[in-house]
Structure formats: C-alpha cells, structure tokens
C-alpha cells in the first residue's frame, strides 16, 4: 500500500470516528439516566434554530463573507417558503418548495 492510499484510509477512519463520537456518547450517557423535561422541551427548538442559521447565512452573507442585501431572488424564495411552511408545517415540503423557488428565480433572472 502506498503512502497516498494510507493517507486516504486514515482520513476516512478519522472522519468515521469524528462522526461516531457525537452520536454514540450522548446515547450511551442518556440511556442510563432520565432526561429532564425542560431539556426535552428545549431540544424541540434545536432543528428549527439550526435550519434558520443555515438559511440566514445564505441569505445575508456573500461568498467573500460580507453582509449583502442584494440577493433578491433568494429573498423572494425565502418569503414563499416562510408562507408555505406556516400553512403546511412540513419541513420536507418547505425545503422542496424552497429549492424549486430558488431554481425558478435563477432561471427567470438568467433569461432576463
């Protein structure tokens, strides 16, 4: 085995370990203990908070990490998704509508 193959296998192995640790240890810790109700209630907000932080970065920060307010097609797509998500309460469908909206506005602006 050459050095490059060993290096790639080490990257895969350490990536596997890095992905396993945050999943295994909480499961190991919380299977023997009772989780407080306030913690469960607090964790219900976590997916929405993470999703919002990812979306806000794409809306307001450009590729050179400067604040921008000129992504009009993204703002329109975000508005459509917010309205759609409010009425359907479906994360999956909201993501699909968002992807289709961004795609559609990109095609529309490219055609202009």
mmCIF file with all atom_site columns, N, CA, C and O in Angstrom, residues 31-52:
data_model
loop_
_atom_site.group_PDB
_atom_site.id
_atom_site.type_symbol
_atom_site.label_atom_id
_atom_site.label_alt_id
_atom_site.label_comp_id
_atom_site.label_asym_id
_atom_site.label_entity_id
_atom_site.label_seq_id
_atom_site.pdbx_PDB_ins_code
_atom_site.Cartn_x
_atom_site.Cartn_y
_atom_site.Cartn_z
_atom_site.occupancy
_atom_site.B_iso_or_equiv
_atom_site.pdbx_formal_charge
_atom_site.auth_seq_id
_atom_site.auth_comp_id
_atom_site.auth_asym_id
_atom_site.auth_atom_id
_atom_site.pdbx_PDB_model_num
ATOM 1  N N  . UNK A 1 31 ? -29.012 6.770  28.005 1.00 0.00 ? 31 UNK A N  1
ATOM 2  C CA . UNK A 1 31 ? -29.789 5.536  28.141 1.00 0.00 ? 31 UNK A CA 1
ATOM 3  C C  . UNK A 1 31 ? -29.870 5.086  29.591 1.00 0.00 ? 31 UNK A C  1
ATOM 4  O O  . UNK A 1 31 ? -30.802 4.371  29.961 1.00 0.00 ? 31 UNK A O  1
ATOM 5  N N  . UNK A 1 32 ? -28.924 5.494  30.426 1.00 0.00 ? 32 UNK A N  1
ATOM 6  C CA . UNK A 1 32 ? -28.935 5.071  31.827 1.00 0.00 ? 32 UNK A CA 1
ATOM 7  C C  . UNK A 1 32 ? -29.488 6.144  32.751 1.00 0.00 ? 32 UNK A C  1
ATOM 8  O O  . UNK A 1 32 ? -29.641 5.899  33.936 1.00 0.00 ? 32 UNK A O  1
ATOM 9  N N  . UNK A 1 33 ? -29.794 7.317  32.241 1.00 0.00 ? 33 UNK A N  1
ATOM 10 C CA . UNK A 1 33 ? -30.290 8.420  33.065 1.00 0.00 ? 33 UNK A CA 1
ATOM 11 C C  . UNK A 1 33 ? -31.609 8.939  32.516 1.00 0.00 ? 33 UNK A C  1
ATOM 12 O O  . UNK A 1 33 ? -31.864 8.853  31.325 1.00 0.00 ? 33 UNK A O  1
ATOM 13 N N  . UNK A 1 34 ? -32.398 9.523  33.387 1.00 0.00 ? 34 UNK A N  1
ATOM 14 C CA . UNK A 1 34 ? -33.649 10.137 32.951 1.00 0.00 ? 34 UNK A CA 1
ATOM 15 C C  . UNK A 1 34 ? -33.354 11.566 32.508 1.00 0.00 ? 34 UNK A C  1
ATOM 16 O O  . UNK A 1 34 ? -32.711 12.324 33.212 1.00 0.00 ? 34 UNK A O  1
ATOM 17 N N  . UNK A 1 35 ? -33.827 11.898 31.336 1.00 0.00 ? 35 UNK A N  1
ATOM 18 C CA . UNK A 1 35 ? -33.617 13.240 30.804 1.00 0.00 ? 35 UNK A CA 1
ATOM 19 C C  . UNK A 1 35 ? -34.678 14.161 31.391 1.00 0.00 ? 35 UNK A C  1
ATOM 20 O O  . UNK A 1 35 ? -35.872 13.839 31.379 1.00 0.00 ? 35 UNK A O  1
ATOM 21 N N  . UNK A 1 36 ? -34.274 15.331 31.910 1.00 0.00 ? 36 UNK A N  1
ATOM 22 C CA . UNK A 1 36 ? -35.260 16.255 32.471 1.00 0.00 ? 36 UNK A CA 1
ATOM 23 C C  . UNK A 1 36 ? -36.227 16.767 31.400 1.00 0.00 ? 36 UNK A C  1
ATOM 24 O O  . UNK A 1 36 ? -35.865 16.889 30.225 1.00 0.00 ? 36 UNK A O  1
ATOM 25 N N  . UNK A 1 37 ? -37.428 17.066 31.801 1.00 0.00 ? 37 UNK A N  1
ATOM 26 C CA . UNK A 1 37 ? -38.444 17.516 30.835 1.00 0.00 ? 37 UNK A CA 1
ATOM 27 C C  . UNK A 1 37 ? -38.076 18.867 30.232 1.00 0.00 ? 37 UNK A C  1
ATOM 28 O O  . UNK A 1 37 ? -38.350 19.104 29.051 1.00 0.00 ? 37 UNK A O  1
ATOM 29 N N  . UNK A 1 38 ? -37.442 19.755 31.003 1.00 0.00 ? 38 UNK A N  1
ATOM 30 C CA . UNK A 1 38 ? -37.055 21.049 30.453 1.00 0.00 ? 38 UNK A CA 1
ATOM 31 C C  . UNK A 1 38 ? -36.027 20.869 29.331 1.00 0.00 ? 38 UNK A C  1
ATOM 32 O O  . UNK A 1 38 ? -36.033 21.619 28.363 1.00 0.00 ? 38 UNK A O  1
ATOM 33 N N  . UNK A 1 39 ? -35.180 19.863 29.428 1.00 0.00 ? 39 UNK A N  1
ATOM 34 C CA . UNK A 1 39 ? -34.180 19.615 28.389 1.00 0.00 ? 39 UNK A CA 1
ATOM 35 C C  . UNK A 1 39 ? -34.857 19.126 27.112 1.00 0.00 ? 39 UNK A C  1
ATOM 36 O O  . UNK A 1 39 ? -34.503 19.552 26.015 1.00 0.00 ? 39 UNK A O  1
ATOM 37 N N  . UNK A 1 40 ? -35.821 18.241 27.258 1.00 0.00 ? 40 UNK A N  1
ATOM 38 C CA . UNK A 1 40 ? -36.564 17.756 26.083 1.00 0.00 ? 40 UNK A CA 1
ATOM 39 C C  . UNK A 1 40 ? -37.326 18.885 25.403 1.00 0.00 ? 40 UNK A C  1
ATOM 40 O O  . UNK A 1 40 ? -37.373 18.966 24.179 1.00 0.00 ? 40 UNK A O  1
ATOM 41 N N  . UNK A 1 41 ? -37.940 19.761 26.197 1.00 0.00 ? 41 UNK A N  1
ATOM 42 C CA . UNK A 1 41 ? -38.660 20.896 25.622 1.00 0.00 ? 41 UNK A CA 1
ATOM 43 C C  . UNK A 1 41 ? -37.707 21.834 24.900 1.00 0.00 ? 41 UNK A C  1
ATOM 44 O O  . UNK A 1 41 ? -38.016 22.341 23.820 1.00 0.00 ? 41 UNK A O  1
ATOM 45 N N  . UNK A 1 42 ? -36.534 22.052 25.492 1.00 0.00 ? 42 UNK A N  1
ATOM 46 C CA . UNK A 1 42 ? -35.540 22.927 24.879 1.00 0.00 ? 42 UNK A CA 1
ATOM 47 C C  . UNK A 1 42 ? -35.009 22.327 23.582 1.00 0.00 ? 42 UNK A C  1
ATOM 48 O O  . UNK A 1 42 ? -34.794 23.033 22.594 1.00 0.00 ? 42 UNK A O  1
ATOM 49 N N  . UNK A 1 43 ? -34.816 21.011 23.557 1.00 0.00 ? 43 UNK A N  1
ATOM 50 C CA . UNK A 1 43 ? -34.288 20.347 22.366 1.00 0.00 ? 43 UNK A CA 1
ATOM 51 C C  . UNK A 1 43 ? -35.293 20.328 21.208 1.00 0.00 ? 43 UNK A C  1
ATOM 52 O O  . UNK A 1 43 ? -34.893 20.135 20.057 1.00 0.00 ? 43 UNK A O  1
ATOM 53 N N  . UNK A 1 44 ? -36.569 20.538 21.479 1.00 0.00 ? 44 UNK A N  1
ATOM 54 C CA . UNK A 1 44 ? -37.555 20.611 20.405 1.00 0.00 ? 44 UNK A CA 1
ATOM 55 C C  . UNK A 1 44 ? -37.299 21.789 19.478 1.00 0.00 ? 44 UNK A C  1
ATOM 56 O O  . UNK A 1 44 ? -37.685 21.768 18.316 1.00 0.00 ? 44 UNK A O  1
ATOM 57 N N  . UNK A 1 45 ? -36.652 22.848 19.976 1.00 0.00 ? 45 UNK A N  1
ATOM 58 C CA . UNK A 1 45 ? -36.375 24.029 19.165 1.00 0.00 ? 45 UNK A CA 1
ATOM 59 C C  . UNK A 1 45 ? -35.072 23.913 18.366 1.00 0.00 ? 45 UNK A C  1
ATOM 60 O O  . UNK A 1 45 ? -34.801 24.741 17.516 1.00 0.00 ? 45 UNK A O  1
ATOM 61 N N  . UNK A 1 46 ? -34.284 22.919 18.640 1.00 0.00 ? 46 UNK A N  1
ATOM 62 C CA . UNK A 1 46 ? -32.961 22.813 18.024 1.00 0.00 ? 46 UNK A CA 1
ATOM 63 C C  . UNK A 1 46 ? -33.002 22.657 16.501 1.00 0.00 ? 46 UNK A C  1
ATOM 64 O O  . UNK A 1 46 ? -32.279 23.366 15.800 1.00 0.00 ? 46 UNK A O  1
ATOM 65 N N  . UNK A 1 47 ? -33.820 21.782 15.908 1.00 0.00 ? 47 UNK A N  1
ATOM 66 C CA . UNK A 1 47 ? -33.804 21.673 14.436 1.00 0.00 ? 47 UNK A CA 1
ATOM 67 C C  . UNK A 1 47 ? -34.187 22.980 13.750 1.00 0.00 ? 47 UNK A C  1
ATOM 68 O O  . UNK A 1 47 ? -33.579 23.354 12.753 1.00 0.00 ? 47 UNK A O  1
ATOM 69 N N  . UNK A 1 48 ? -35.157 23.691 14.280 1.00 0.00 ? 48 UNK A N  1
ATOM 70 C CA . UNK A 1 48 ? -35.577 24.950 13.681 1.00 0.00 ? 48 UNK A CA 1
ATOM 71 C C  . UNK A 1 48 ? -34.467 25.986 13.788 1.00 0.00 ? 48 UNK A C  1
ATOM 72 O O  . UNK A 1 48 ? -34.187 26.725 12.841 1.00 0.00 ? 48 UNK A O  1
ATOM 73 N N  . UNK A 1 49 ? -33.789 26.038 14.932 1.00 0.00 ? 49 UNK A N  1
ATOM 74 C CA . UNK A 1 49 ? -32.713 27.001 15.119 1.00 0.00 ? 49 UNK A CA 1
ATOM 75 C C  . UNK A 1 49 ? -31.540 26.721 14.187 1.00 0.00 ? 49 UNK A C  1
ATOM 76 O O  . UNK A 1 49 ? -30.973 27.642 13.586 1.00 0.00 ? 49 UNK A O  1
ATOM 77 N N  . UNK A 1 50 ? -31.174 25.465 14.044 1.00 0.00 ? 50 UNK A N  1
ATOM 78 C CA . UNK A 1 50 ? -30.077 25.123 13.145 1.00 0.00 ? 50 UNK A CA 1
ATOM 79 C C  . UNK A 1 50 ? -30.444 25.413 11.693 1.00 0.00 ? 50 UNK A C  1
ATOM 80 O O  . UNK A 1 50 ? -29.633 25.952 10.930 1.00 0.00 ? 50 UNK A O  1
ATOM 81 N N  . UNK A 1 51 ? -31.646 25.069 11.303 1.00 0.00 ? 51 UNK A N  1
ATOM 82 C CA . UNK A 1 51 ? -32.100 25.319 9.939  1.00 0.00 ? 51 UNK A CA 1
ATOM 83 C C  . UNK A 1 51 ? -32.124 26.819 9.650  1.00 0.00 ? 51 UNK A C  1
ATOM 84 O O  . UNK A 1 51 ? -31.679 27.265 8.591  1.00 0.00 ? 51 UNK A O  1
ATOM 85 N N  . UNK A 1 52 ? -32.592 27.607 10.611 1.00 0.00 ? 52 UNK A N  1
ATOM 86 C CA . UNK A 1 52 ? -32.648 29.053 10.435 1.00 0.00 ? 52 UNK A CA 1
ATOM 87 C C  . UNK A 1 52 ? -31.261 29.655 10.298 1.00 0.00 ? 52 UNK A C  1
ATOM 88 O O  . UNK A 1 52 ? -31.036 30.544 9.480  1.00 0.00 ? 52 UNK A O  1
#
